[in-house]
Short mmCIF file of C-alpha atoms in Angstrom, two decimals:
data_model
loop_
_atom_site.label_atom_id
_atom_site.label_comp_id
_atom_site.label_asym_id
_atom_site.label_seq_id
_atom_site.Cartn_x
_atom_site.Cartn_y
_atom_site.Cartn_z
CA MET A 1 -217.03 -183.80 -4.74
CA GLY A 2 -218.72 -180.73 -3.13
CA GLY A 3 -215.59 -180.17 -0.79
CA LEU A 4 -213.34 -180.55 -3.88
CA ARG A 5 -215.29 -177.99 -6.02
CA ALA A 6 -215.35 -175.48 -3.14
CA SER A 7 -211.64 -175.90 -2.73
CA LEU A 8 -211.05 -175.28 -6.32
CA LEU A 9 -213.35 -172.19 -6.50
CA SER A 10 -211.37 -170.90 -3.51
CA GLN A 11 -208.00 -171.28 -5.33
CA LEU A 12 -209.46 -169.55 -8.47
CA ARG A 13 -210.69 -166.52 -6.37
CA LEU A 14 -207.14 -166.13 -5.22
CA MET A 15 -205.57 -166.70 -8.70
CA PRO A 16 -205.87 -163.09 -10.23
CA GLY A 17 -204.13 -161.49 -7.40
CA GLN A 18 -201.38 -163.99 -7.30
CA LEU A 19 -201.01 -163.81 -11.02
CA ALA A 20 -200.69 -160.13 -10.75
CA LEU A 21 -198.00 -160.32 -8.05
CA ASN A 22 -196.11 -162.94 -10.03
CA ALA A 23 -196.10 -160.94 -13.10
CA GLN A 24 -195.06 -157.87 -11.24
CA ARG A 25 -192.06 -159.88 -9.91
CA ALA A 26 -191.32 -161.43 -13.19
CA SER A 27 -191.32 -158.10 -14.96
CA THR A 28 -188.67 -156.45 -12.92
CA ARG A 29 -185.75 -156.62 -15.53
CA SER A 30 -182.93 -154.38 -15.96
CA TYR A 31 -183.73 -154.04 -19.74
CA SER A 32 -187.23 -152.93 -19.17
CA ALA A 33 -188.81 -149.95 -17.52
CA PRO A 34 -192.19 -148.24 -16.96
CA VAL A 35 -193.59 -146.52 -20.20
CA GLY A 36 -192.54 -142.95 -20.22
CA SER A 37 -188.92 -143.33 -18.93
CA ILE A 38 -185.88 -144.56 -20.65
CA PRO A 39 -184.57 -147.83 -19.25
CA ALA A 40 -181.01 -147.57 -17.83
CA ALA A 41 -179.82 -150.26 -20.35
CA LYS A 42 -181.16 -148.42 -23.44
CA LYS A 43 -179.89 -144.74 -22.60
CA LYS A 44 -176.65 -145.83 -24.32
CA TYR A 45 -178.52 -145.92 -27.69
CA VAL A 46 -179.29 -142.28 -27.41
CA PRO A 47 -176.46 -140.11 -29.04
CA THR A 48 -175.27 -137.06 -27.27
CA LYS A 49 -173.86 -135.58 -30.58
CA GLY A 50 -173.87 -136.16 -34.29
CA THR A 51 -172.73 -135.15 -37.70
CA TYR A 52 -175.52 -134.21 -39.85
CA PRO A 53 -175.76 -133.75 -43.60
CA LEU A 54 -175.18 -130.27 -44.96
CA GLY A 55 -178.33 -128.23 -45.90
CA PHE A 56 -180.84 -130.12 -43.77
CA ARG A 57 -182.47 -128.85 -40.63
CA ALA A 58 -184.88 -130.41 -38.19
CA SER A 59 -187.47 -129.58 -35.47
CA GLY A 60 -189.69 -131.22 -32.98
CA THR A 61 -192.79 -129.15 -31.66
CA VAL A 62 -195.45 -129.83 -29.27
CA VAL A 63 -198.82 -129.72 -30.87
CA GLY A 64 -201.05 -131.84 -28.55
CA VAL A 65 -202.43 -134.29 -31.25
CA LYS A 66 -203.54 -136.25 -28.23
CA PRO A 67 -205.46 -133.82 -25.88
CA GLY A 68 -203.66 -135.03 -23.02
CA ASN A 69 -200.25 -134.23 -24.55
CA THR A 70 -198.85 -130.92 -23.41
CA THR A 71 -195.15 -131.61 -23.16
CA LYS A 72 -193.85 -134.24 -25.58
CA PRO A 73 -192.92 -133.05 -29.18
CA ASP A 74 -195.46 -134.65 -31.63
CA LEU A 75 -194.87 -132.82 -34.88
CA ALA A 76 -191.72 -133.43 -36.59
CA PHE A 77 -190.40 -131.30 -39.59
CA LEU A 78 -187.27 -132.09 -41.55
CA ALA A 79 -186.37 -129.79 -44.26
CA SER A 80 -183.58 -129.20 -46.91
CA ASP A 81 -182.44 -125.76 -48.23
CA ARG A 82 -182.73 -127.06 -51.70
CA PRO A 83 -184.77 -129.68 -53.56
CA CYS A 84 -183.88 -133.29 -53.07
CA ALA A 85 -183.96 -136.45 -55.00
CA ALA A 86 -186.21 -138.78 -52.87
CA ALA A 87 -187.55 -142.32 -52.69
CA ALA A 88 -189.70 -144.22 -50.19
CA VAL A 89 -190.76 -147.73 -49.34
CA PHE A 90 -194.23 -148.33 -48.11
CA THR A 91 -196.13 -150.81 -46.09
CA LYS A 92 -197.88 -153.72 -48.15
CA ASN A 93 -200.96 -153.72 -45.77
CA LYS A 94 -204.04 -153.42 -47.76
CA PHE A 95 -205.51 -150.83 -45.37
CA GLN A 96 -202.81 -148.22 -46.40
CA ALA A 97 -203.04 -145.03 -44.24
CA ALA A 98 -203.86 -141.69 -45.94
CA PRO A 99 -200.18 -140.29 -45.53
CA VAL A 100 -198.96 -143.47 -47.35
CA THR A 101 -201.28 -143.00 -50.27
CA PHE A 102 -200.54 -139.32 -50.55
CA SER A 103 -196.74 -139.76 -50.35
CA ARG A 104 -196.64 -142.53 -52.89
CA GLY A 105 -198.68 -140.43 -55.18
CA LEU A 106 -196.47 -137.46 -54.89
CA LEU A 107 -193.31 -139.43 -55.53
CA GLU A 108 -194.96 -140.82 -58.73
CA LYS A 109 -196.07 -137.43 -59.71
CA THR A 110 -192.61 -135.75 -59.35
CA ASN A 111 -190.52 -138.72 -60.53
CA ASN A 112 -188.69 -138.78 -57.38
CA ARG A 113 -187.43 -135.20 -57.81
CA GLY A 114 -188.13 -131.81 -55.94
CA ILE A 115 -188.90 -133.07 -52.52
CA GLN A 116 -187.69 -130.49 -49.91
CA GLY A 117 -189.43 -131.52 -46.67
CA VAL A 118 -190.95 -134.20 -44.56
CA LEU A 119 -193.67 -133.56 -41.91
CA VAL A 120 -194.65 -136.24 -39.49
CA ASN A 121 -197.17 -136.22 -36.60
CA SER A 122 -197.35 -138.76 -33.85
CA GLY A 123 -200.45 -139.55 -31.64
CA CYS A 124 -202.80 -140.52 -34.59
CA ALA A 125 -202.21 -142.70 -37.45
CA ASN A 126 -204.53 -141.04 -39.92
CA ALA A 127 -205.23 -144.74 -41.20
CA VAL A 128 -208.69 -145.99 -42.37
CA THR A 129 -210.16 -142.55 -42.23
CA GLY A 130 -211.57 -142.40 -45.78
CA LYS A 131 -211.57 -139.38 -48.13
CA GLY A 132 -211.38 -137.00 -45.21
CA GLY A 133 -208.12 -138.57 -44.10
CA LEU A 134 -206.60 -138.04 -47.61
CA GLU A 135 -207.76 -134.34 -47.46
CA ASP A 136 -206.01 -133.97 -44.08
CA ALA A 137 -202.74 -135.44 -45.42
CA GLU A 138 -203.02 -133.13 -48.35
CA LYS A 139 -203.56 -130.14 -45.89
CA MET A 140 -200.31 -131.17 -43.89
CA ALA A 141 -198.37 -131.34 -46.97
CA ARG A 142 -199.69 -127.92 -48.44
CA SER A 143 -198.93 -126.16 -45.08
CA ALA A 144 -195.32 -127.29 -45.03
CA ASP A 145 -195.06 -126.29 -48.74
CA GLN A 146 -196.08 -122.88 -48.11
CA CYS A 147 -193.36 -122.37 -45.33
CA LEU A 148 -190.77 -123.86 -47.67
CA GLY A 149 -191.97 -121.78 -50.72
CA GLN A 150 -192.69 -125.04 -52.60
CA ASN A 151 -195.41 -126.92 -54.51
CA ASP A 152 -195.46 -130.56 -54.27
CA GLY A 153 -192.45 -130.75 -52.11
CA THR A 154 -193.39 -132.40 -48.76
CA LEU A 155 -193.77 -136.03 -47.92
CA VAL A 156 -196.15 -136.66 -44.85
CA MET A 157 -196.21 -139.24 -42.32
CA SER A 158 -198.39 -140.18 -39.49
CA THR A 159 -198.28 -142.76 -36.52
CA GLY A 160 -200.54 -143.60 -33.74
CA VAL A 161 -204.09 -144.89 -33.18
CA ILE A 162 -205.76 -146.35 -36.35
CA GLY A 163 -209.36 -145.18 -37.25
CA GLN A 164 -209.31 -141.67 -35.93
CA ARG A 165 -209.28 -138.48 -37.75
CA LEU A 166 -206.48 -136.04 -37.35
CA PRO A 167 -207.00 -132.90 -35.36
CA ILE A 168 -206.00 -131.18 -38.57
CA ASP A 169 -206.42 -127.54 -37.42
CA LYS A 170 -204.02 -128.10 -34.44
CA ILE A 171 -201.42 -129.60 -36.74
CA VAL A 172 -201.77 -126.96 -39.74
CA ASN A 173 -201.88 -124.02 -37.48
CA ASN A 174 -198.60 -125.01 -35.81
CA VAL A 175 -196.58 -125.81 -38.95
CA PRO A 176 -195.28 -122.26 -39.06
CA ALA A 177 -193.96 -122.59 -35.67
CA ALA A 178 -192.41 -125.94 -36.46
CA HIS A 179 -190.78 -124.35 -39.55
CA ASN A 180 -189.47 -121.34 -37.42
CA ALA A 181 -187.95 -123.75 -34.89
CA LEU A 182 -185.87 -125.58 -37.74
CA GLY A 183 -182.20 -125.82 -36.88
CA SER A 184 -179.11 -127.88 -37.72
CA SER A 185 -177.74 -128.54 -34.28
CA HIS A 186 -177.73 -132.13 -32.60
CA GLU A 187 -180.54 -130.86 -30.22
CA HIS A 188 -182.64 -129.94 -33.10
CA TRP A 189 -182.36 -133.37 -34.69
CA LEU A 190 -182.94 -135.18 -31.34
CA ALA A 191 -186.14 -133.16 -30.84
CA CYS A 192 -187.22 -134.20 -34.30
CA ALA A 193 -186.46 -137.92 -33.56
CA LYS A 194 -188.55 -137.47 -30.30
CA ALA A 195 -191.53 -136.01 -32.11
CA ILE A 196 -192.09 -139.28 -34.17
CA CYS A 197 -192.21 -141.64 -31.26
CA THR A 198 -195.44 -143.36 -29.82
CA THR A 199 -194.75 -146.10 -27.43
CA ASP A 200 -190.84 -145.94 -27.99
CA THR A 201 -189.06 -145.61 -24.83
CA PHE A 202 -186.19 -143.71 -26.48
CA PRO A 203 -185.57 -141.53 -29.69
CA LYS A 204 -183.78 -143.51 -32.51
CA LEU A 205 -181.25 -141.36 -34.19
CA ILE A 206 -177.90 -142.03 -35.73
CA SER A 207 -175.45 -140.20 -38.15
CA ARG A 208 -172.26 -141.28 -39.85
CA THR A 209 -169.56 -139.72 -42.27
CA PHE A 210 -168.44 -141.75 -45.48
CA SER A 211 -166.61 -141.28 -48.69
CA LEU A 212 -167.15 -142.31 -52.31
CA PRO A 213 -164.54 -143.69 -54.82
CA SER A 214 -165.00 -140.84 -57.14
CA SER A 215 -164.31 -138.31 -54.45
CA PRO A 216 -161.95 -139.81 -51.94
CA GLY A 217 -161.24 -136.44 -50.30
CA THR A 218 -164.97 -135.34 -49.88
CA GLU A 219 -166.66 -136.11 -46.55
CA TYR A 220 -170.19 -137.11 -47.06
CA ARG A 221 -172.67 -137.30 -44.15
CA ILE A 222 -175.68 -139.51 -43.56
CA ALA A 223 -178.27 -139.14 -40.78
CA GLY A 224 -181.56 -140.92 -40.08
CA MET A 225 -184.31 -141.38 -37.49
CA THR A 226 -186.82 -143.97 -36.87
CA LYS A 227 -189.58 -144.94 -34.65
CA GLY A 228 -191.39 -148.26 -33.72
CA ALA A 229 -191.75 -150.53 -30.75
CA GLY A 230 -194.84 -152.50 -31.59
CA MET A 231 -196.80 -153.66 -34.64
CA ILE A 232 -193.56 -154.34 -36.31
CA HIS A 233 -193.10 -156.99 -39.21
CA PRO A 234 -192.41 -156.86 -42.76
CA ASN A 235 -193.53 -155.81 -45.38
CA MET A 236 -192.29 -153.41 -43.58
CA ALA A 237 -191.43 -154.07 -40.37
CA THR A 238 -196.09 -149.00 -36.52
CA LEU A 239 -192.58 -148.12 -38.22
CA LEU A 240 -191.50 -144.85 -39.74
CA GLY A 241 -187.86 -144.00 -40.99
CA ILE A 242 -186.37 -140.94 -42.41
CA ILE A 243 -182.86 -141.09 -43.98
CA THR A 244 -180.97 -137.93 -45.38
CA THR A 245 -177.68 -137.65 -47.07
CA ASP A 246 -175.78 -134.70 -48.62
CA ALA A 247 -174.25 -136.95 -51.31
CA PRO A 248 -175.32 -136.36 -54.87
CA ILE A 249 -177.42 -139.38 -55.64
CA SER A 250 -179.37 -139.55 -58.74
CA ALA A 251 -183.23 -139.67 -58.56
CA GLU A 252 -183.05 -142.74 -60.87
CA ALA A 253 -180.72 -144.64 -58.43
CA LEU A 254 -182.52 -143.85 -55.24
CA PRO A 255 -185.33 -146.31 -55.51
CA SER A 256 -183.19 -149.40 -56.18
CA LEU A 257 -180.71 -148.35 -53.52
CA LEU A 258 -183.45 -147.99 -50.79
CA LYS A 259 -185.29 -151.20 -51.70
CA TYR A 260 -182.00 -153.25 -51.59
CA SER A 261 -181.13 -151.67 -48.19
CA VAL A 262 -184.67 -152.09 -46.64
CA ASP A 263 -185.00 -155.74 -47.54
CA ARG A 264 -181.82 -156.42 -45.63
CA SER A 265 -182.70 -154.15 -42.66
CA PHE A 266 -186.26 -152.83 -41.91
CA ASN A 267 -187.73 -155.98 -43.68
CA SER A 268 -185.51 -158.26 -41.50
CA ILE A 269 -186.89 -157.41 -38.19
CA THR A 270 -190.10 -158.36 -36.23
CA ILE A 271 -191.44 -157.77 -32.79
CA ASP A 272 -195.07 -159.07 -32.84
CA GLY A 273 -195.69 -160.24 -36.38
CA ASP A 274 -198.29 -157.40 -37.19
CA THR A 275 -197.62 -155.38 -40.32
CA SER A 276 -198.68 -151.69 -39.81
CA THR A 277 -201.03 -149.59 -42.11
CA ASN A 278 -198.55 -146.62 -41.98
CA ASP A 279 -194.95 -148.20 -42.55
CA THR A 280 -192.76 -145.76 -44.50
CA VAL A 281 -189.10 -145.44 -44.97
CA ALA A 282 -188.03 -142.29 -47.01
CA LEU A 283 -184.58 -141.48 -48.35
CA LEU A 284 -183.57 -137.86 -49.34
CA ALA A 285 -180.47 -136.72 -51.13
CA ASN A 286 -179.74 -133.08 -51.59
CA GLY A 287 -176.38 -133.23 -53.12
CA ALA A 288 -175.13 -130.33 -50.88
CA ALA A 289 -171.49 -131.75 -50.24
CA GLY A 290 -170.87 -131.73 -54.15
CA GLY A 291 -169.11 -134.27 -56.08
CA VAL A 292 -170.10 -136.51 -59.11
CA GLU A 293 -173.63 -137.52 -59.26
CA VAL A 294 -174.10 -141.29 -58.22
CA ALA A 295 -175.58 -143.35 -60.99
CA GLU A 296 -176.73 -146.88 -61.13
CA GLY A 297 -174.02 -149.30 -62.04
CA SER A 298 -171.00 -147.01 -61.01
CA ALA A 299 -168.51 -147.84 -58.39
CA ASP A 300 -170.04 -145.02 -56.33
CA TYR A 301 -173.30 -146.69 -56.46
CA GLU A 302 -172.03 -149.91 -55.09
CA ALA A 303 -170.08 -148.09 -52.34
CA PHE A 304 -173.02 -145.94 -51.24
CA ARG A 305 -175.46 -149.15 -51.32
CA GLU A 306 -173.03 -150.69 -48.70
CA VAL A 307 -173.03 -147.70 -46.54
CA LEU A 308 -176.86 -147.28 -46.76
CA THR A 309 -177.36 -151.02 -45.96
CA GLY A 310 -175.40 -150.86 -42.97
CA PHE A 311 -176.77 -147.66 -41.88
CA ALA A 312 -180.40 -148.86 -42.27
CA THR A 313 -179.54 -152.02 -40.51
CA GLU A 314 -178.43 -150.11 -37.39
CA LEU A 315 -181.55 -148.01 -37.40
CA ALA A 316 -183.74 -151.16 -37.71
CA GLN A 317 -182.01 -152.80 -34.92
CA LEU A 318 -182.80 -149.95 -32.66
CA ILE A 319 -186.35 -150.71 -33.15
CA VAL A 320 -186.01 -154.22 -32.08
CA ARG A 321 -183.89 -153.22 -29.10
CA ASP A 322 -186.97 -150.96 -28.11
CA GLY A 323 -189.55 -153.69 -28.69
CA GLU A 324 -192.65 -153.12 -26.42
CA GLY A 325 -191.74 -154.71 -23.17
CA ALA A 326 -188.68 -156.40 -24.54
CA THR A 327 -185.86 -157.55 -22.37
CA LYS A 328 -183.71 -159.36 -25.09
CA PHE A 329 -182.35 -158.49 -28.40
CA VAL A 330 -182.27 -161.68 -30.43
CA THR A 331 -180.46 -162.51 -33.78
CA ILE A 332 -181.95 -165.47 -35.72
CA ARG A 333 -179.50 -166.65 -38.11
CA VAL A 334 -180.18 -169.37 -40.59
CA THR A 335 -177.30 -170.72 -42.73
CA GLU A 336 -176.68 -173.65 -45.05
CA SER A 337 -180.08 -173.25 -46.61
CA ALA A 338 -181.05 -174.50 -50.17
CA SER A 339 -182.45 -170.98 -50.93
CA GLU A 340 -182.30 -167.56 -49.38
CA GLU A 341 -186.15 -167.49 -49.59
CA ALA A 342 -186.41 -170.48 -47.36
CA ALA A 343 -183.77 -169.20 -44.98
CA ARG A 344 -185.70 -165.95 -44.65
CA ARG A 345 -189.03 -167.67 -44.02
CA ILE A 346 -187.50 -169.99 -41.51
CA ALA A 347 -185.83 -167.08 -39.64
CA SER A 348 -188.95 -165.05 -39.77
CA THR A 349 -191.06 -167.91 -38.38
CA ILE A 350 -188.69 -168.44 -35.51
CA ALA A 351 -188.66 -164.69 -34.72
CA ARG A 352 -192.54 -164.70 -34.66
CA SER A 353 -193.02 -167.63 -32.55
CA PRO A 354 -194.74 -166.57 -29.41
CA LEU A 355 -193.53 -169.92 -27.64
CA VAL A 356 -189.91 -169.15 -28.59
CA LYS A 357 -190.34 -165.53 -27.52
CA THR A 358 -191.86 -166.39 -24.04
CA ALA A 359 -189.35 -169.04 -23.34
CA LEU A 360 -186.44 -166.41 -24.07
CA TYR A 361 -188.11 -164.23 -21.66
CA GLY A 362 -188.16 -166.81 -18.97
CA LYS A 363 -184.62 -167.71 -19.65
CA ASP A 364 -185.68 -171.18 -20.59
CA ALA A 365 -183.48 -173.07 -23.08
CA ASN A 366 -186.42 -174.83 -24.62
CA TRP A 367 -184.77 -175.34 -28.05
CA GLY A 368 -187.66 -177.82 -28.91
CA ARG A 369 -189.73 -174.71 -29.70
CA ILE A 370 -187.10 -173.37 -32.06
CA LEU A 371 -187.07 -176.82 -33.92
CA CYS A 372 -190.83 -176.89 -33.99
CA ALA A 373 -190.95 -173.47 -35.65
CA THR A 374 -188.30 -174.50 -38.00
CA GLY A 375 -190.33 -177.56 -38.98
CA TYR A 376 -193.70 -175.82 -39.80
CA SER A 377 -192.18 -172.53 -41.44
CA LEU A 378 -192.23 -174.02 -44.95
CA VAL A 379 -195.50 -176.07 -44.58
CA SER A 380 -198.15 -174.81 -46.83
CA GLU A 381 -201.42 -173.40 -45.29
CA PRO A 382 -204.58 -175.42 -46.12
CA GLY A 383 -205.79 -174.69 -49.71
CA MET A 384 -202.42 -173.36 -50.72
CA PRO A 385 -199.92 -175.04 -53.27
CA ILE A 386 -197.70 -177.65 -51.75
CA ASN A 387 -193.98 -177.00 -51.49
CA ASP A 388 -192.16 -180.31 -51.97
CA VAL A 389 -188.65 -178.87 -52.02
CA PRO A 390 -186.74 -180.50 -49.17
CA GLU A 391 -185.32 -177.39 -47.61
CA VAL A 392 -185.58 -178.68 -44.16
CA VAL A 393 -184.03 -182.23 -43.50
CA PRO A 394 -184.38 -183.38 -39.85
CA GLU A 395 -181.27 -185.53 -40.04
CA LYS A 396 -179.16 -182.69 -41.24
CA THR A 397 -180.56 -179.95 -38.99
CA ASN A 398 -178.38 -178.17 -36.28
CA VAL A 399 -179.57 -175.73 -33.47
CA SER A 400 -177.13 -173.79 -31.32
CA PHE A 401 -177.17 -170.77 -28.97
CA VAL A 402 -174.23 -168.39 -29.75
CA PRO A 403 -173.12 -166.09 -26.86
CA THR A 404 -172.34 -162.63 -27.72
CA ASP A 405 -169.27 -162.47 -25.38
CA GLY A 406 -167.35 -164.48 -27.81
CA SER A 407 -167.28 -167.85 -25.93
CA ALA A 408 -168.00 -171.20 -27.64
CA GLU A 409 -171.51 -171.82 -28.94
CA LEU A 410 -173.74 -174.14 -27.03
CA ARG A 411 -174.94 -177.04 -29.41
CA LEU A 412 -178.49 -178.11 -28.67
CA LEU A 413 -179.19 -180.23 -31.71
CA VAL A 414 -176.51 -181.84 -33.89
CA ASN A 415 -177.54 -183.44 -37.28
CA GLY A 416 -181.21 -184.24 -35.78
CA GLU A 417 -179.85 -185.63 -32.57
CA PRO A 418 -180.28 -183.88 -29.31
CA GLU A 419 -177.21 -183.02 -27.18
CA GLN A 420 -177.00 -183.25 -23.42
CA VAL A 421 -177.49 -179.62 -22.82
CA ASP A 422 -175.60 -178.08 -20.00
CA GLU A 423 -178.60 -176.22 -18.37
CA THR A 424 -176.28 -174.17 -16.18
CA ARG A 425 -174.34 -172.81 -19.11
CA ALA A 426 -177.70 -172.38 -20.94
CA ALA A 427 -179.04 -170.30 -18.24
CA GLU A 428 -175.75 -168.10 -18.25
CA ILE A 429 -176.18 -167.40 -22.03
CA LEU A 430 -179.90 -166.47 -21.62
CA GLU A 431 -179.06 -164.06 -18.79
CA HIS A 432 -177.41 -161.73 -21.45
CA GLU A 433 -179.34 -158.87 -23.15
CA ASP A 434 -178.09 -160.01 -26.61
CA LEU A 435 -178.39 -163.67 -27.85
CA GLU A 436 -177.92 -165.35 -31.15
CA ILE A 437 -179.82 -168.46 -32.26
CA LEU A 438 -178.10 -170.23 -35.10
CA VAL A 439 -179.88 -172.82 -37.21
CA ARG A 440 -177.73 -174.81 -39.67
CA LEU A 441 -179.97 -176.56 -42.26
CA GLY A 442 -177.14 -178.59 -44.04
CA THR A 443 -179.00 -178.33 -47.45
CA GLY A 444 -177.30 -175.66 -49.24
CA ASP A 445 -175.04 -172.53 -48.91
CA LYS A 446 -177.67 -169.76 -48.63
CA GLN A 447 -178.39 -167.80 -45.44
CA ALA A 448 -180.67 -165.08 -43.94
CA THR A 449 -180.70 -163.19 -40.66
CA TYR A 450 -183.65 -161.75 -38.70
CA TRP A 451 -183.68 -159.56 -35.63
CA THR A 452 -186.34 -159.86 -32.94
CA CYS A 453 -187.00 -159.57 -29.10
CA ASP A 454 -188.81 -161.52 -26.52
CA TYR A 455 -192.42 -161.34 -25.25
CA SER A 456 -192.86 -160.09 -21.53
CA HIS A 457 -195.84 -159.23 -19.37
CA GLU A 458 -195.17 -155.58 -20.16
CA TYR A 459 -196.01 -156.19 -23.86
CA ILE A 460 -199.51 -157.27 -23.00
CA THR A 461 -199.77 -154.32 -20.49
CA ILE A 462 -198.83 -151.75 -23.08
CA ASN A 463 -201.11 -153.06 -25.81
CA GLY A 464 -204.00 -153.75 -23.47
CA ASP A 465 -203.94 -150.06 -22.37
CA TYR A 466 -202.93 -148.63 -25.56
CA ARG A 467 -206.13 -146.46 -26.37
CA THR A 468 -206.77 -145.70 -22.72
#
């Protein structure tokens, strides 16, 4: 026994170094890169040009919210040359950050009208900071209002470490410089998008043009930026988003338009299952391109809702593609469900499963983990009401991998019966950056889609070292 014990102890002493070596080897992926650089596979998501809404200007300024930052823009300023109709959707986390509380109150006070700017700092979340944090959020807004010649015209957002007060003097003293730096070029917008990033490896910025039925000859523009790489899960999936358009959307129509689009985009992504204290997505419309005001119930309303939803989905997907340590972009599609709610819960559960996510990282076609997550997704927690609706029937359930190269799906489970899986074919599919997991429940005609990523060694490294 003594010799065996000594042998085991000897192996344990060697294990940490060996584990580190194995982790280093395993984490060398083309889709991943050291923090601070853009992975080669992600550079394609950074635009080199854009078409931006009329009347909006943007800037990104180096403030040094974190003392060690002397080069990265960390104060973003986005402003319209005229008052906007505005709406926002906020986190449902009970510990809501000061900027969330302030901006929600401002929109209620102004009835979604008269908003002219958005000021965002990165590096500190201003969350769980008490009355002082609320005062700091208000100071940020007032300093921007002064530059814009406005009262009650600026939304504020913050992102970064929770539980620390803002270096508010640094921020407020630099708002005039951020205002002077405002511009309408692509470079200005890109600098603004960079300034809201924290652990993101690339700035997330897109722009599009569109038309509306009432004004087919008018070109409208929509542009937006978002940030997020970790602490991402509805409601909402730390995440910030700002969307702007020069279309004339009414203040009454904006909230429902934004909620509809967010439910199908930012509320359909997950990276690690954590809902942040700061999540905010705001939509501003200044009407600078002219035309008939878009009212709820009109053909223009329906058309813009489709444009906005597709646009928000593209932005949200960029967050998943930049998941902390991610090497894969994974679409979870649940179809043939008895209800949309059940489909969303099942897709969300699969997308959050650490066992599913680590298997995908390891390129292991372990479909049993997908099936397991499907099976417990609708089970009530102890002490909660029992759900007896048979949304999941094992004998009707099908699971497949769907390649993104257009080739045939790989069936893993057919009507509750396991297939003889071609492991070579499975390995080929899992080698790709993009992957779809398809679950057919066979109990109805409703469906839902979630987007997620895998878990790698790098995710642990990033979050283990986040404050240091």
